[in-house]
PDB file of C-alpha atoms in Angstrom:
ATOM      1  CA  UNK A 290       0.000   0.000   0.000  1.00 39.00           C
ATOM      2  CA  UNK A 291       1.074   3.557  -0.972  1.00 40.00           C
ATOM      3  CA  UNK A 292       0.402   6.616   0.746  1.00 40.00           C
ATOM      4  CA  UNK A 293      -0.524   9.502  -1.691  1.00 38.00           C
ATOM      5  CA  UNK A 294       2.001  11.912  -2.013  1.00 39.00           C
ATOM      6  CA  UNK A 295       1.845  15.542   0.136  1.00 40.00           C
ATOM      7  CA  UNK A 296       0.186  18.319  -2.311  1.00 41.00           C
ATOM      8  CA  UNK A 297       2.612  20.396  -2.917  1.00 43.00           C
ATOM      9  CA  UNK A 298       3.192  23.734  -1.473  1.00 42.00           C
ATOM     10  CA  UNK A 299       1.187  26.231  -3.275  1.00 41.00           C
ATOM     11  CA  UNK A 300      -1.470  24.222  -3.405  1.00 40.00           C
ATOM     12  CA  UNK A 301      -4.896  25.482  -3.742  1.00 39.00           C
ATOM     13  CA  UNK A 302      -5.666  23.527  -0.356  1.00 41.00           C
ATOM     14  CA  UNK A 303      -3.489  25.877   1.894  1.00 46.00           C
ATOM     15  CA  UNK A 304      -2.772  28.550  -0.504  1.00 59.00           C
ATOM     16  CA  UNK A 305      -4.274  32.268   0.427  1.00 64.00           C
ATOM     17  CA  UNK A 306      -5.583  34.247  -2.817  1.00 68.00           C
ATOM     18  CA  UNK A 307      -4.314  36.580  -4.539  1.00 72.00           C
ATOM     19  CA  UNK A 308      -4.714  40.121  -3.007  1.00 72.00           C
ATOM     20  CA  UNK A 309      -5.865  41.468  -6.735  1.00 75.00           C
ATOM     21  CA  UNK A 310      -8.166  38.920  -6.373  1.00 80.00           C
ATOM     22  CA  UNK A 311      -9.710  39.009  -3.573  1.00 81.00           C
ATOM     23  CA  UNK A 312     -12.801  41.629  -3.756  1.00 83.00           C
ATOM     24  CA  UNK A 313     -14.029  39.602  -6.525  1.00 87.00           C
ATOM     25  CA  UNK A 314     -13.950  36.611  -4.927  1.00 89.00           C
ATOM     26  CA  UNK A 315     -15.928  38.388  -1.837  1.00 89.00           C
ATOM     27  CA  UNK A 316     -18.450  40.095  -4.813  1.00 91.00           C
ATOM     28  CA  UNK A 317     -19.387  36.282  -5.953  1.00 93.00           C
ATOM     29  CA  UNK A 318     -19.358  34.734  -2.314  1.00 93.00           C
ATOM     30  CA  UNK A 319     -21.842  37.359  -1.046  1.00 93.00           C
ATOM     31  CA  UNK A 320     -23.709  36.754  -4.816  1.00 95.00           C
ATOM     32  CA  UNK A 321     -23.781  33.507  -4.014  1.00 95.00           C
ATOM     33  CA  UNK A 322     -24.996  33.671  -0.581  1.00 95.00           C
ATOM     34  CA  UNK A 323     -27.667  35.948  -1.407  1.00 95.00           C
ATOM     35  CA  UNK A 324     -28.806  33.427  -4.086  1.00 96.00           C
ATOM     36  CA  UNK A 325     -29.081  30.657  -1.744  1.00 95.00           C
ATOM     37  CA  UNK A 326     -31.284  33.082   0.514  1.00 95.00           C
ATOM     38  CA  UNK A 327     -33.731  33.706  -1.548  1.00 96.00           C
ATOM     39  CA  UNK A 328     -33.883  30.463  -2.860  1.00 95.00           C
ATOM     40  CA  UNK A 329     -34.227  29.146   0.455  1.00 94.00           C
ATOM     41  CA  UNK A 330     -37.237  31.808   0.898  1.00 94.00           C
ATOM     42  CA  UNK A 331     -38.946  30.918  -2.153  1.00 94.00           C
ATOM     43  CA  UNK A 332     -38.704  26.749  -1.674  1.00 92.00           C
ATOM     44  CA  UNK A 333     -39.839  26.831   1.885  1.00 91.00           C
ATOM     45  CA  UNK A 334     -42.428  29.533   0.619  1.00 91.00           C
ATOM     46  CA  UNK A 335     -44.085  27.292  -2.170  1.00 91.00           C
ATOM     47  CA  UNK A 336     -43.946  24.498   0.464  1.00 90.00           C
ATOM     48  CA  UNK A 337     -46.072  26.255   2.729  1.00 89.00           C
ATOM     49  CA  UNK A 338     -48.294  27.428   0.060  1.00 90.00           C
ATOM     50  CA  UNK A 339     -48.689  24.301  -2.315  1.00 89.00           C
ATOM     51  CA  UNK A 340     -48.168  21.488  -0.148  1.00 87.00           C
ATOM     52  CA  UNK A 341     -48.484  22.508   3.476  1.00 81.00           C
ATOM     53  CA  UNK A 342     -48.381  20.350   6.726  1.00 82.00           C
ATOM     54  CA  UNK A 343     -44.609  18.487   8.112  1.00 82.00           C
ATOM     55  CA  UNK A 344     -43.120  19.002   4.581  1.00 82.00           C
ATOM     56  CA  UNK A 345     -42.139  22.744   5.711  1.00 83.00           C
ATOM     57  CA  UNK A 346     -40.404  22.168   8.910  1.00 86.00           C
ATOM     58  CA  UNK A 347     -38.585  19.115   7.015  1.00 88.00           C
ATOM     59  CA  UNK A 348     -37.083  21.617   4.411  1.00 88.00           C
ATOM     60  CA  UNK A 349     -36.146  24.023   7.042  1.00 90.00           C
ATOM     61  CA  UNK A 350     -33.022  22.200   8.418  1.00 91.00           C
ATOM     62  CA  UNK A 351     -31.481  21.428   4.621  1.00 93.00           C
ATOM     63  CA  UNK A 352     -32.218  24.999   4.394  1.00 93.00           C
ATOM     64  CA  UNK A 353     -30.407  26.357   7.393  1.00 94.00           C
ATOM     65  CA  UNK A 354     -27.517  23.974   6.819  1.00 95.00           C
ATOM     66  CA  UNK A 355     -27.061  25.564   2.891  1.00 94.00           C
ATOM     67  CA  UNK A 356     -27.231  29.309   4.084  1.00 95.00           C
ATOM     68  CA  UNK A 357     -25.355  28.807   7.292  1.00 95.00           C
ATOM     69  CA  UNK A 358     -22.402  26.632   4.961  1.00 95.00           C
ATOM     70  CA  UNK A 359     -22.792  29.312   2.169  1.00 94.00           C
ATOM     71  CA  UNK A 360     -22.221  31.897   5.167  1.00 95.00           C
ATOM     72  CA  UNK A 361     -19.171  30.834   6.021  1.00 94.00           C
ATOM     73  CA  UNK A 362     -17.344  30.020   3.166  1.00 92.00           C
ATOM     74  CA  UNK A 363     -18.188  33.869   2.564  1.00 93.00           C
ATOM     75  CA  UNK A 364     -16.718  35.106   6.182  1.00 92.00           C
ATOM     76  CA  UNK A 365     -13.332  33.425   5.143  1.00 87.00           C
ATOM     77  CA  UNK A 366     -12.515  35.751   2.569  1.00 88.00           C
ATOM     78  CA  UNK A 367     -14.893  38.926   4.888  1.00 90.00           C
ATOM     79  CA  UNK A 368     -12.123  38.323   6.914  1.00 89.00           C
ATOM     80  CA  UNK A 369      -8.958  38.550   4.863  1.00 87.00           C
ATOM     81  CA  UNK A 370     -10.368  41.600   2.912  1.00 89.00           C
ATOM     82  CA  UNK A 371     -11.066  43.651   6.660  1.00 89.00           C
ATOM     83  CA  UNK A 372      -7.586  42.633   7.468  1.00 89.00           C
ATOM     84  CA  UNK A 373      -5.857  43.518   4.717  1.00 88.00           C
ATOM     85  CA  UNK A 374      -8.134  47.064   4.281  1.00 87.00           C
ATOM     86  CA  UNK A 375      -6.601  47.575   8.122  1.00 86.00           C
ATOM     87  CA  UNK A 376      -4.563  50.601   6.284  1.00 87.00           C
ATOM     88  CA  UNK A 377      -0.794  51.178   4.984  1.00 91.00           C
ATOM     89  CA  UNK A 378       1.650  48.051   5.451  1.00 91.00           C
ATOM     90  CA  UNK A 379       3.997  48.730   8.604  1.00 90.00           C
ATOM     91  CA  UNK A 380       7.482  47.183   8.751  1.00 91.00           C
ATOM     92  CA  UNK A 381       7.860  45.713  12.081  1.00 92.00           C
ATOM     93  CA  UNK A 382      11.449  44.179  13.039  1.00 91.00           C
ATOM     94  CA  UNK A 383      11.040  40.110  13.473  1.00 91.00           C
ATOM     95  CA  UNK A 384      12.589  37.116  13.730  1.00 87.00           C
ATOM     96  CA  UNK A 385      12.027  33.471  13.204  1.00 85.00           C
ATOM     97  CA  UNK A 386      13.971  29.974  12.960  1.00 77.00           C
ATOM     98  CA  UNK A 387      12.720  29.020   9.769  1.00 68.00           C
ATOM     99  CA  UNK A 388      15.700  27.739   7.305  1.00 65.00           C
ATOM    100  CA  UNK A 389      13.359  27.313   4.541  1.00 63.00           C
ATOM    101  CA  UNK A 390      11.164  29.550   2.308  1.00 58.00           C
ATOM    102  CA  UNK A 391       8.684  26.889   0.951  1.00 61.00           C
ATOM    103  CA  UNK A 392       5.286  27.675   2.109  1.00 62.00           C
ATOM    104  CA  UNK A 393       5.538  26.072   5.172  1.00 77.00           C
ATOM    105  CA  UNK A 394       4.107  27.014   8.940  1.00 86.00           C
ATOM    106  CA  UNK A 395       6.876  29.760  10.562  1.00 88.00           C
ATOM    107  CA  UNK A 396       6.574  31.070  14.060  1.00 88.00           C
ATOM    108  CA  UNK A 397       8.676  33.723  15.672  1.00 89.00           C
ATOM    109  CA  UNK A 398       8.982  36.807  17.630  1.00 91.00           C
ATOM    110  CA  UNK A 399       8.508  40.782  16.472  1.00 91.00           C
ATOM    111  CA  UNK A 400       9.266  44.174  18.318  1.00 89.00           C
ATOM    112  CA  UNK A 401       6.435  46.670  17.845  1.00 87.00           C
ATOM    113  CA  UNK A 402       7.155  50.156  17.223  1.00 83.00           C
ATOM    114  CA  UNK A 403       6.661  50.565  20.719  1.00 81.00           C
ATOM    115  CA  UNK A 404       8.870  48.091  21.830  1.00 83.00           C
ATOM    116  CA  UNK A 405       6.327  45.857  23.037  1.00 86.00           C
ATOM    117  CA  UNK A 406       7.391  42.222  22.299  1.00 89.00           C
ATOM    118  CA  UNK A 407       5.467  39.717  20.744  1.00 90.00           C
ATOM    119  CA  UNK A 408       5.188  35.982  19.014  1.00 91.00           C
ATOM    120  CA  UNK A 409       4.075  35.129  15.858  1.00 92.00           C
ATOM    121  CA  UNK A 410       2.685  31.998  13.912  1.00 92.00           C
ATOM    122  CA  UNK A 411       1.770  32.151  10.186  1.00 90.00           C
ATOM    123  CA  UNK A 412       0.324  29.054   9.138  1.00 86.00           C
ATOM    124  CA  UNK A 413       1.081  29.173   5.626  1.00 86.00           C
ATOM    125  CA  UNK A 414       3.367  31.189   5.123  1.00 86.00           C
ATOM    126  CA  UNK A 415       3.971  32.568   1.247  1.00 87.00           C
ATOM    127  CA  UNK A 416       7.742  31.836   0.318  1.00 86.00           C
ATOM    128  CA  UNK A 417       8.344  35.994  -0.422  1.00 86.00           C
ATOM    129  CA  UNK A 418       7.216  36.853   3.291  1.00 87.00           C
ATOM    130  CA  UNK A 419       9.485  34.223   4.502  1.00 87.00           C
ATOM    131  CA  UNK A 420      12.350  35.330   2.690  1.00 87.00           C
ATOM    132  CA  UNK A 421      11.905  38.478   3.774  1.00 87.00           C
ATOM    133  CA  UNK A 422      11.859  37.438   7.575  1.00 89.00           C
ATOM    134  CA  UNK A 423      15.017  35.326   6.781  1.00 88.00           C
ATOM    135  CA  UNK A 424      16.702  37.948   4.648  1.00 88.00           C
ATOM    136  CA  UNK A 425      16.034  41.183   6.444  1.00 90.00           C
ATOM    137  CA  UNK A 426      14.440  40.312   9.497  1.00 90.00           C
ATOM    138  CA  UNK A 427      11.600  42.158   8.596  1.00 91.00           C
ATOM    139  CA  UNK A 428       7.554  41.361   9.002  1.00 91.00           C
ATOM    140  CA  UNK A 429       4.814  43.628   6.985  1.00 92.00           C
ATOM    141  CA  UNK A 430       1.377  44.215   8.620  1.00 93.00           C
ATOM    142  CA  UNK A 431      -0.956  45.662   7.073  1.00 91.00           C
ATOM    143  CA  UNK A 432      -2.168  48.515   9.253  1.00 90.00           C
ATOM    144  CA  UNK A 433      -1.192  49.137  12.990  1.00 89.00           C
ATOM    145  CA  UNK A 434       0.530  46.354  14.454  1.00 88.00           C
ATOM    146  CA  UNK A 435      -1.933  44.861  17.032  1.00 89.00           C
ATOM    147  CA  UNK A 436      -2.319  41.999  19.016  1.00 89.00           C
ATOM    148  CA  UNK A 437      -4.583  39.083  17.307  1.00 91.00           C
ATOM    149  CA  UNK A 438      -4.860  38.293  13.447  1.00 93.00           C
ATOM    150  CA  UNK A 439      -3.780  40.294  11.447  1.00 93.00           C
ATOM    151  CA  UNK A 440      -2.543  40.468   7.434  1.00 92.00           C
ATOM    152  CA  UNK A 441       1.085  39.857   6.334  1.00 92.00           C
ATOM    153  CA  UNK A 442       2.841  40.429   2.866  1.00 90.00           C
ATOM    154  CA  UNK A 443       4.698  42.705   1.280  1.00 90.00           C
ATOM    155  CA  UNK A 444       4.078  45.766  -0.073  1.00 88.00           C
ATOM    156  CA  UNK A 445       4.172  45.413  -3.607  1.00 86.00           C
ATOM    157  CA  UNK A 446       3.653  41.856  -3.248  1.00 82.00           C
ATOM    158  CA  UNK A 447      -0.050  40.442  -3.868  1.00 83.00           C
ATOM    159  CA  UNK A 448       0.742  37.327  -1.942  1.00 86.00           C
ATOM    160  CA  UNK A 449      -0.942  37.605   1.553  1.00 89.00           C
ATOM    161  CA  UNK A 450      -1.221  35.466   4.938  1.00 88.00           C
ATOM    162  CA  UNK A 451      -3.224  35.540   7.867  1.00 90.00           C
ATOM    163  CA  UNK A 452      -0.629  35.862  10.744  1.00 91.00           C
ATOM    164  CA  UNK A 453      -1.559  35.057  14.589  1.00 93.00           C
ATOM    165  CA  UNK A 454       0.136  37.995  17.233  1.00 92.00           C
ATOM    166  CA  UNK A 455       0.429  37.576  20.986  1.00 91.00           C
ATOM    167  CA  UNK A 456       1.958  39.810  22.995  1.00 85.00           C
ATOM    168  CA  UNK A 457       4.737  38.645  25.436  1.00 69.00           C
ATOM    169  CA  UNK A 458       4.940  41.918  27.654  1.00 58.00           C
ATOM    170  CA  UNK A 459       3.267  40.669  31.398  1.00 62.00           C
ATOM    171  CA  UNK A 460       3.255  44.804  32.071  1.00 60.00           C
ATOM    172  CA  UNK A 461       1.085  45.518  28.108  1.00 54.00           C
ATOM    173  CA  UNK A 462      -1.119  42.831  29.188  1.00 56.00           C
ATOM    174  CA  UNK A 463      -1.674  44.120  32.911  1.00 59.00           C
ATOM    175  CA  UNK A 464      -2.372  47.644  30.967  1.00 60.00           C
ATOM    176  CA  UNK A 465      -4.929  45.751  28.569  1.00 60.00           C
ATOM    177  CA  UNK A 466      -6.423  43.975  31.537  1.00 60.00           C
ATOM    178  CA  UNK A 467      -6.228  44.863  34.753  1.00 64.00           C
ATOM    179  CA  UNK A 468      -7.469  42.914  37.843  1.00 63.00           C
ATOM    180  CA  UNK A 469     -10.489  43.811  39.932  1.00 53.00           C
TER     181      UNK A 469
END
């Protein structure tokens, strides 16, 4: 027996889109969610009205299940359009242990402006924002650098990734949240 081969990196399975293409791809998510809406409305409508009795309440749940599905898949890309509309990319100075620029997960730590510390973890992690941590030692956020997701690239790249920020300062986290 044979075991498949990995998919390799790149792959449309844990590759993010383009940035270019990106508001289109939201445009024909929230097309398509709207579609399965109203086409939700009208089939349990016409149920009601032609056939009446249980046959309603058994099309709700199919229903739900399609608009709730169709609702997410559209959040996924909400969410990597409000990051990346955040505002201008900021240059942060960061580090990781990575030796490779392939695509692969890379965690590591960044200074804020501020000097408030923190860790990082991009999941998959486009080979040009890797090289630039490796090369340069240099992360860029798009908008304010903040605690929580938030978009990485480059500038005039339009390769993107959805990068995971914690801050490591006890005394920034005291400030965030103090105790009662």
């Amino acid at each position: 027996m044979t075991s498949s081969p990995a998919p390799p990196s790149g792959s449309p399975a844990t590759r993010t889109p383009s940035r270019s293409s990106l508001k289109r791809r939201l445009r024909l998510r929230t097309v398509a969610f709207a579609a399965v809406v109203a086409a939700g409305v009208a089939l349990e409508g016409a149920a009601v009205v032609l056939v009446g009795g249980a046959l309603p309440w058994v099309l709700a749940a199919p229903i739900l299940l399609a608009v709730g599905a169709t609702a997410l898949w559209r959040a996924r890309v909400a969410r990597a359009v409000r990051l990346l509309a955040a505002g201008p990319w900021t240059s942060i100075t960061a580090a990781t242990m990575a030796t490779e620029a392939d695509g692969c997960p890379v965690s590591g730590w960044a200074v804020f402006p501020g000097g408030l510390r923190a860790r990082f973890h991009i999941e998959h992690c486009p080979p040009d924002v890797a090289a630039e941590l490796l090369r340069r030692r240099r992360l860029w956020v798009a908008g304010e650098p903040r605690p929580g997701h938030v978009a990485v690239g480059l500038p005039e790249g339009d390769t993107f990734a959805v990068a995971w920020v914690a801050v490591k300062d006890r005394h920034a986290r005291q400030r965030e949240h103090p105790r009662s």
